[in-house]
Coordinates of C-alpha atoms in Angstrom, one line a residue:
M1 CA -72.3 3.2 -0.9
T2 CA -73.2 6.6 0.4
A3 CA -76.8 7.3 -0.6
N4 CA -76.4 11.1 -1.0
K5 CA -73.3 10.7 -3.1
V6 CA -74.8 8.1 -5.4
Q7 CA -77.9 10.2 -5.8
Q8 CA -75.9 13.2 -6.7
Q9 CA -73.9 11.2 -9.3
F10 CA -77.1 9.9 -10.7
R11 CA -78.3 13.5 -11.2
E12 CA -75.0 14.5 -12.8
R13 CA -74.5 11.6 -15.0
L14 CA -77.9 10.5 -16.2
N15 CA -79.4 12.4 -19.2
E16 CA -82.6 13.8 -17.7
D17 CA -84.1 14.2 -21.2
E18 CA -83.7 10.5 -21.8
L19 CA -85.4 9.7 -18.5
L20 CA -88.3 12.0 -19.3
N21 CA -88.6 10.8 -22.9
C22 CA -89.8 7.4 -21.6
M23 CA -93.6 7.6 -22.0
R24 CA -94.2 4.3 -20.0
C25 CA -96.1 3.1 -23.1
G26 CA -94.9 -0.5 -22.7
F27 CA -93.8 -1.0 -26.3
C28 CA -90.5 -2.3 -25.0
L29 CA -92.0 -5.1 -22.8
P30 CA -92.4 -7.8 -25.5
S31 CA -88.8 -7.3 -26.5
C32 CA -87.3 -7.6 -23.1
P33 CA -86.1 -11.1 -22.2
T34 CA -85.7 -10.5 -18.5
Y35 CA -89.2 -9.1 -18.3
I36 CA -90.6 -12.2 -19.9
E37 CA -88.5 -14.8 -18.2
S38 CA -89.0 -13.1 -14.7
G39 CA -92.7 -13.7 -15.0
Y40 CA -93.5 -10.2 -16.3
Q41 CA -92.0 -8.3 -13.3
E42 CA -92.2 -4.6 -14.1
T43 CA -88.8 -3.9 -12.3
H44 CA -87.1 -6.2 -14.8
S45 CA -88.4 -4.3 -17.8
P46 CA -86.7 -1.3 -19.5
R47 CA -89.5 1.1 -18.5
G48 CA -89.4 -0.2 -15.0
R49 CA -85.6 0.2 -14.7
I50 CA -85.9 3.8 -16.1
A51 CA -88.6 4.5 -13.5
L52 CA -86.2 3.3 -10.8
M53 CA -83.4 5.5 -12.2
K54 CA -85.7 8.5 -12.1
A55 CA -86.9 7.6 -8.6
V56 CA -83.2 7.6 -7.4
V57 CA -82.6 11.0 -9.1
D58 CA -85.7 12.5 -7.5
D59 CA -84.7 11.1 -4.1
M60 CA -87.9 9.0 -3.9
I61 CA -86.0 5.8 -3.3
E62 CA -82.4 4.8 -2.3
L63 CA -80.2 2.6 -4.4
D64 CA -80.6 -0.5 -2.2
D65 CA -79.7 -4.1 -3.1
E66 CA -83.1 -4.8 -4.7
V67 CA -82.8 -1.8 -7.0
E68 CA -79.2 -2.7 -7.9
R69 CA -80.3 -6.2 -8.6
S70 CA -82.8 -5.0 -11.2
F71 CA -80.0 -3.1 -13.0
N72 CA -77.6 -6.1 -12.8
L73 CA -80.2 -8.5 -14.2
C74 CA -80.5 -6.5 -17.4
L75 CA -78.7 -8.1 -20.4
G76 CA -78.0 -4.8 -22.0
C77 CA -79.2 -6.3 -25.3
R78 CA -80.9 -3.0 -26.2
A79 CA -83.8 -4.7 -28.0
C80 CA -86.0 -2.1 -26.3
E81 CA -84.5 0.8 -28.4
P82 CA -85.6 0.0 -31.9
V83 CA -89.3 -0.4 -30.7
C84 CA -89.3 2.7 -28.5
P85 CA -91.5 5.4 -30.1
S86 CA -89.6 8.1 -28.2
G87 CA -86.2 6.8 -29.2
V88 CA -84.9 6.5 -25.7
K89 CA -81.2 5.5 -25.6
Y90 CA -81.7 3.0 -22.8
G91 CA -78.3 1.5 -23.3
H92 CA -76.5 4.8 -22.5
L93 CA -78.5 5.2 -19.3
L94 CA -77.7 1.7 -18.2
E95 CA -74.0 2.1 -18.8
D96 CA -73.9 5.3 -16.7
V97 CA -75.9 3.7 -13.9
R98 CA -73.6 0.7 -13.7
D99 CA -70.5 3.0 -13.8
V100 CA -71.9 5.0 -10.9
I101 CA -72.6 1.9 -8.9
Q102 CA -69.2 0.3 -9.5
Q103 CA -67.3 3.4 -8.6
N104 CA -69.1 3.7 -5.3
K105 CA -69.2 0.0 -4.4
Q106 CA -67.0 -1.5 -1.7
H107 CA -66.0 -4.8 -3.3
S108 CA -64.5 -7.6 -1.3
L109 CA -60.8 -8.2 -1.9
P110 CA -61.3 -11.3 -4.1
I111 CA -63.8 -9.4 -6.3
Q112 CA -61.4 -6.4 -6.5
T113 CA -58.6 -8.7 -7.6
I114 CA -60.7 -10.4 -10.2
R115 CA -62.0 -7.1 -11.6
H116 CA -58.5 -5.6 -11.7
T117 CA -57.1 -8.7 -13.4
V118 CA -59.8 -8.9 -16.0
F119 CA -60.4 -5.3 -16.9
K120 CA -56.9 -3.8 -16.4
S121 CA -54.3 -6.5 -16.5
L122 CA -55.6 -8.9 -19.1
F123 CA -58.0 -7.8 -21.9
P124 CA -56.1 -4.5 -22.8
H125 CA -52.9 -6.5 -23.2
K126 CA -52.7 -8.8 -26.3
N127 CA -49.6 -10.6 -25.2
R128 CA -51.0 -11.5 -21.8
L129 CA -54.2 -12.6 -23.3
R130 CA -52.3 -14.8 -25.8
K131 CA -50.4 -16.4 -22.9
V132 CA -53.6 -17.1 -20.9
T133 CA -55.3 -18.5 -24.0
G134 CA -52.1 -20.5 -24.6
L135 CA -52.6 -22.2 -21.2
L136 CA -56.1 -23.2 -22.2
G137 CA -54.6 -24.6 -25.4
F138 CA -52.1 -26.6 -23.4
Y139 CA -55.0 -27.9 -21.2
Q140 CA -56.8 -29.1 -24.3
R141 CA -53.8 -30.6 -26.2
S142 CA -51.8 -32.1 -23.3
G143 CA -54.5 -34.6 -22.2
L144 CA -55.3 -32.7 -19.0
Q145 CA -58.8 -31.9 -20.4
T146 CA -59.5 -35.6 -20.8
I147 CA -58.1 -36.5 -17.4
T148 CA -60.1 -33.8 -15.5
R149 CA -63.3 -34.9 -17.2
K150 CA -62.7 -38.5 -16.4
I151 CA -61.9 -38.0 -12.7
G152 CA -64.8 -35.7 -12.2
F153 CA -62.7 -32.7 -11.1
L154 CA -64.9 -30.3 -13.0
K155 CA -67.8 -31.1 -10.7
L156 CA -66.1 -28.8 -8.1
F157 CA -66.9 -25.8 -10.3
P158 CA -70.3 -24.1 -11.0
K159 CA -72.5 -25.9 -13.6
S160 CA -72.3 -22.9 -15.9
L161 CA -68.5 -23.0 -16.1
V162 CA -68.5 -26.7 -16.6
A163 CA -71.0 -26.5 -19.4
M164 CA -68.9 -23.6 -21.0
E165 CA -65.8 -25.7 -20.8
K166 CA -67.4 -28.3 -23.1
V167 CA -68.2 -25.9 -25.9
L168 CA -64.9 -23.9 -26.0
P169 CA -63.2 -24.0 -29.5
Q170 CA -59.9 -25.6 -29.9
V171 CA -57.2 -23.0 -29.1
P172 CA -54.7 -22.3 -31.9
E173 CA -51.0 -22.9 -31.2
M174 CA -49.1 -20.0 -29.7
K175 CA -47.0 -19.5 -32.8
K176 CA -50.1 -19.0 -34.9
M177 CA -51.5 -16.4 -32.4
K178 CA -48.2 -14.5 -32.4
N179 CA -47.5 -14.4 -36.1
R180 CA -50.3 -12.2 -37.2
P181 CA -50.3 -10.2 -40.5
E182 CA -50.2 -6.4 -40.6
F183 CA -51.1 -6.1 -44.3
L184 CA -52.8 -8.4 -46.9
S185 CA -53.2 -7.6 -50.6
S186 CA -56.4 -8.2 -52.4
K187 CA -57.0 -11.3 -54.6
G188 CA -57.4 -9.9 -58.1
E189 CA -58.5 -6.3 -58.7
K190 CA -58.3 -4.0 -55.7
K191 CA -61.7 -2.4 -55.0
K192 CA -61.3 -1.1 -51.6
R193 CA -58.6 -0.4 -49.0
V194 CA -59.9 -1.4 -45.5
A195 CA -58.6 -1.9 -42.0
F196 CA -59.6 -4.9 -40.0
F197 CA -60.5 -4.7 -36.3
S198 CA -59.1 -8.0 -35.0
G199 CA -60.3 -7.6 -31.4
C200 CA -58.9 -9.5 -28.4
L201 CA -60.7 -12.8 -28.0
M202 CA -61.4 -12.9 -31.7
D203 CA -57.7 -12.9 -32.4
T204 CA -56.9 -15.6 -29.9
L205 CA -59.7 -18.0 -29.1
F206 CA -61.5 -17.4 -32.4
L207 CA -58.4 -16.9 -34.6
D208 CA -59.7 -19.2 -37.3
T209 CA -62.7 -17.0 -37.7
N210 CA -60.5 -13.8 -38.1
N211 CA -58.5 -15.6 -40.7
A212 CA -61.6 -16.6 -42.6
T213 CA -62.9 -13.0 -42.4
M214 CA -59.7 -11.6 -43.9
K215 CA -59.7 -14.3 -46.7
L216 CA -63.2 -13.3 -47.6
L217 CA -62.2 -9.6 -47.7
Q218 CA -59.3 -10.5 -50.0
F219 CA -61.5 -12.4 -52.4
A220 CA -64.0 -9.6 -52.3
G221 CA -61.2 -7.3 -53.6
C222 CA -60.0 -5.6 -50.5
E223 CA -56.5 -4.6 -49.6
I224 CA -56.3 -5.0 -45.8
V225 CA -54.4 -3.2 -43.1
I226 CA -54.3 -4.7 -39.6
P227 CA -52.8 -2.1 -37.3
K228 CA -50.6 -3.6 -34.6
A229 CA -51.5 -0.8 -32.1
Q230 CA -55.1 -1.6 -31.9
T231 CA -56.5 -3.1 -28.6
C232 CA -59.7 -4.4 -27.0
C233 CA -62.8 -2.5 -28.0
G234 CA -63.7 -1.8 -24.4
A235 CA -67.2 -3.2 -24.6
L236 CA -66.7 -5.5 -21.6
H237 CA -65.4 -2.5 -19.6
G238 CA -68.2 -0.1 -20.7
H239 CA -70.9 -2.6 -19.9
S240 CA -69.4 -3.5 -16.5
G241 CA -69.0 -0.1 -14.8
E242 CA -65.4 0.6 -16.0
K243 CA -66.2 3.5 -18.2
E244 CA -63.0 5.5 -17.7
H245 CA -60.9 2.5 -18.7
A246 CA -63.2 2.0 -21.8
K247 CA -62.4 5.5 -22.8
Q248 CA -58.7 4.9 -22.6
L249 CA -59.1 1.8 -24.9
A250 CA -61.3 3.8 -27.3
K251 CA -58.6 6.5 -27.6
Q252 CA -55.9 3.9 -28.3
N253 CA -58.0 2.4 -31.1
I254 CA -58.9 5.8 -32.6
E255 CA -55.2 6.6 -32.8
A256 CA -54.4 3.2 -34.3
F257 CA -56.8 3.6 -37.2
E258 CA -57.1 7.3 -37.9
N259 CA -54.2 7.8 -40.3
L260 CA -54.4 4.7 -42.4
Q261 CA -56.0 6.2 -45.6
I262 CA -58.7 3.6 -45.6
D263 CA -62.3 3.4 -46.9
Y264 CA -63.7 1.3 -44.1
I265 CA -62.9 -0.4 -40.8
I266 CA -64.3 -3.9 -40.9
T267 CA -65.6 -5.8 -37.9
N268 CA -66.7 -9.4 -37.5
A269 CA -68.1 -9.4 -33.9
G270 CA -71.4 -7.8 -33.2
G271 CA -70.6 -7.1 -29.6
C272 CA -67.4 -5.3 -30.5
S273 CA -69.0 -3.3 -33.4
G274 CA -71.9 -2.2 -31.3
F275 CA -69.5 -0.6 -28.8
L276 CA -67.1 0.8 -31.4
I277 CA -69.9 2.5 -33.3
E278 CA -70.6 4.6 -30.2
Y279 CA -67.1 5.8 -29.4
D280 CA -68.3 9.4 -30.2
H281 CA -70.9 9.1 -27.4
L282 CA -68.4 7.5 -25.0
L283 CA -66.2 10.6 -25.5
K284 CA -68.9 13.1 -25.8
N285 CA -67.4 15.2 -22.9
E286 CA -64.1 15.6 -24.7
P287 CA -64.8 17.7 -27.8
E288 CA -61.5 17.0 -29.6
W289 CA -61.7 13.3 -29.0
Q290 CA -65.4 13.2 -29.9
K291 CA -64.6 14.7 -33.3
R292 CA -61.9 12.1 -33.9
A293 CA -64.2 9.4 -32.7
K294 CA -66.9 10.5 -35.1
A295 CA -64.5 10.1 -38.0
F296 CA -63.7 6.6 -36.7
T297 CA -67.3 5.5 -36.4
T298 CA -68.3 6.6 -39.8
K299 CA -65.9 4.1 -41.3
L300 CA -67.2 1.1 -39.5
K301 CA -68.8 -1.8 -41.4
D302 CA -69.7 -5.3 -40.5
I303 CA -68.1 -8.0 -42.7
S304 CA -71.5 -9.0 -44.1
E305 CA -72.3 -5.4 -45.2
I306 CA -69.1 -5.0 -47.2
L307 CA -69.4 -8.3 -48.9
I308 CA -72.9 -7.3 -50.1
D309 CA -71.6 -3.9 -51.2
L310 CA -68.8 -5.5 -53.2
Q311 CA -71.1 -8.2 -54.7
F312 CA -69.1 -11.0 -53.3
H313 CA -72.1 -13.3 -53.3
N314 CA -72.7 -12.6 -57.1
T315 CA -69.1 -12.8 -58.0
Y316 CA -68.5 -16.3 -56.7
E317 CA -70.6 -19.4 -56.8
L318 CA -71.1 -20.3 -53.2
S319 CA -72.3 -23.9 -52.5
L320 CA -72.5 -26.4 -49.6
A321 CA -73.9 -29.8 -49.0
E322 CA -77.7 -29.8 -48.6
Q323 CA -78.6 -28.6 -45.1
T324 CA -81.1 -26.4 -43.3
V325 CA -79.7 -23.2 -41.9
T326 CA -81.1 -20.6 -39.5
Y327 CA -79.6 -17.4 -38.3
Q328 CA -79.4 -16.0 -34.7
D329 CA -79.1 -12.2 -34.6
S330 CA -76.3 -10.6 -32.6
C331 CA -78.2 -8.1 -30.4
H332 CA -75.7 -5.3 -30.8
L333 CA -75.2 -5.9 -34.5
K334 CA -78.9 -5.6 -35.0
N335 CA -80.0 -3.1 -32.4
V336 CA -77.0 -0.7 -32.5
M337 CA -75.2 -1.3 -35.8
K338 CA -78.6 -1.8 -37.6
T339 CA -77.3 -4.8 -39.6
T340 CA -80.0 -7.4 -40.2
N341 CA -80.5 -8.1 -43.9
S342 CA -76.9 -8.5 -45.1
P343 CA -76.2 -11.7 -43.2
R344 CA -79.5 -13.3 -44.3
Q345 CA -78.9 -12.3 -47.9
L346 CA -75.5 -13.9 -47.9
L347 CA -76.8 -17.1 -46.4
Q348 CA -79.6 -17.3 -48.9
S349 CA -77.1 -16.9 -51.8
I350 CA -75.4 -20.2 -50.9
Q351 CA -76.6 -23.1 -53.1
G352 CA -77.5 -26.3 -51.3
I353 CA -78.9 -24.7 -48.2
H354 CA -82.5 -24.3 -47.2
Y355 CA -82.7 -21.1 -45.1
Q356 CA -85.3 -21.1 -42.4
E357 CA -86.0 -18.0 -40.4
M358 CA -86.2 -18.5 -36.6
Q359 CA -89.1 -17.1 -34.7
D360 CA -87.7 -14.2 -32.5
A361 CA -84.3 -14.6 -34.1
D362 CA -83.6 -11.0 -32.9
H363 CA -84.2 -11.9 -29.2
C364 CA -81.2 -12.2 -27.0
C365 CA -79.7 -15.7 -26.6
G366 CA -78.6 -14.9 -23.0
S367 CA -74.9 -14.6 -23.6
A368 CA -74.3 -10.8 -23.2
G369 CA -70.6 -10.8 -22.5
I370 CA -70.1 -12.5 -19.2
Y371 CA -73.8 -12.5 -18.3
N372 CA -74.0 -16.3 -18.8
I373 CA -71.4 -16.7 -16.0
V374 CA -72.5 -14.0 -13.5
E375 CA -76.3 -14.5 -14.1
A376 CA -76.3 -18.2 -15.0
E377 CA -79.9 -18.9 -13.9
M378 CA -81.6 -16.2 -16.0
S379 CA -79.2 -16.8 -18.9
M380 CA -80.2 -20.4 -19.1
K381 CA -83.9 -19.6 -18.9
I382 CA -83.4 -17.2 -21.9
L383 CA -81.3 -19.8 -23.7
D384 CA -83.9 -22.5 -23.2
S385 CA -86.6 -20.3 -24.8
K386 CA -84.2 -19.6 -27.7
M387 CA -83.5 -23.3 -28.3
K388 CA -87.3 -24.0 -28.4
N389 CA -87.6 -21.6 -31.4
C390 CA -84.3 -22.9 -32.9
L391 CA -85.5 -26.5 -32.8
L392 CA -88.7 -25.6 -34.6
T393 CA -86.7 -24.6 -37.7
K394 CA -85.3 -28.1 -37.9
A395 CA -82.0 -26.5 -38.7
T396 CA -78.8 -28.6 -38.8
T397 CA -76.7 -25.4 -38.9
I398 CA -77.1 -22.4 -36.7
V399 CA -75.2 -19.3 -37.9
T400 CA -74.2 -16.4 -35.6
A401 CA -72.2 -13.2 -36.1
N402 CA -70.7 -12.8 -32.6
P403 CA -68.3 -15.0 -30.5
G404 CA -70.5 -14.8 -27.4
C405 CA -73.6 -15.8 -29.3
L406 CA -71.6 -18.7 -30.9
L407 CA -70.6 -20.2 -27.6
Q408 CA -74.1 -19.7 -26.1
M409 CA -75.8 -21.4 -28.9
K410 CA -73.3 -24.2 -28.8
L411 CA -74.1 -24.5 -25.1
G412 CA -77.8 -24.6 -26.0
V413 CA -77.2 -27.5 -28.5
E414 CA -75.1 -29.3 -25.9
R415 CA -77.8 -28.9 -23.2
E416 CA -80.4 -30.4 -25.7
G417 CA -78.0 -33.4 -26.3
L418 CA -77.9 -32.6 -30.0
S419 CA -74.2 -31.8 -30.6
H420 CA -74.0 -34.7 -33.0
Q421 CA -76.9 -33.4 -35.1
I422 CA -76.6 -29.6 -35.0
R423 CA -73.5 -27.4 -35.5
V424 CA -73.1 -23.7 -34.7
V425 CA -70.8 -21.6 -36.9
H426 CA -69.8 -18.0 -37.4
I427 CA -71.0 -16.6 -40.7
A428 CA -67.5 -15.9 -41.9
D429 CA -66.5 -19.5 -41.4
L430 CA -69.6 -20.8 -43.3
L431 CA -69.0 -18.4 -46.2
L432 CA -65.4 -19.4 -46.6
E433 CA -66.5 -23.1 -46.5
A434 CA -69.1 -22.3 -49.2
L435 CA -66.4 -20.6 -51.2
N436 CA -63.9 -23.4 -50.9
E437 CA -66.5 -26.0 -51.8
Q438 CA -66.4 -24.9 -55.4
D439 CA -62.6 -25.7 -55.7

């Protein structure tokens, strides 16, 4: 990286008002997982990172490996934002910093290849993602998974990847991933016409959860449009320094949803919704697109919110076998979408469950997209702390609202050796189970 060029881009890209709004009060510190798990190192806190950003802008320091490391170690959970008295949009600053770094970084050829494959050749293309997911399904169903585990082949891979392999869901058959609906009528009286954001991994690896979500919407009285032209939300790109490509994906999604004559756009993945809701900020420098993005964002609702609005929990008698349930907040669903009460209200409406709130349920679980792969050590420290609080609830069911959180919490249960005692489920799957129980 050229120091002068990076510094100039920091000055041009970072919002100086946001940098100056940070009062260094420290209210963010107890909310920051990396600050706590690093042994209270100031450079691994939100205010510390903002100070580093300001120091680079003011030419007081260079963006060396140590400074870059501080930015990379951040989860981007944005738990610092709700507690900030000045309302600093730390997440926006972090995205711009990472974008500047990546656009000026000379990656090795293998890293270049991986980034190009993931960000440009795979996630934006549903057919390719289906094929890759299909290969994983073949691995699971053909017996290869059993063989590789028995012969110890997986020991050649990093421990984090080996652990993740154990908790991956069973991949649906290819024909199920291909035959996706574009329209579903409501069950009974139509109350709303909605569009469903199906996502990329959600519509492949977590296909059953998407199907459960759409069934719940139908029972709630929603007519559903599922636009075929939609694509990846761009969150992975935006958080990883590929902002221009995230903008392309945002524009494609806006075009796919903007002429459908709908009341809402429904999401069921906190990580996706937290990025979708800020499309207007992402496209702030393109006035025409920003206006269209604003119209898009005003229609977004999480599945839990619309179910509460349409009184789904009061219309149907939801029941399950007796069990203790706790809820792990999705960081972006809580900190960006501001959705906290609806999931809990739905869970507490299910007969047969004892709902037990988890201490620090709103603290990050350490998943954060691909963070648990690229920053495995810190991720596992955060997960271990999360599991301590989880086990205190004595819950036999952990509920999440985001696929990354789901896998991370399953990994935590696996690491504790409690897979036979505790299950981890998406809230949509649990609600459909509770609805079906009455039949």
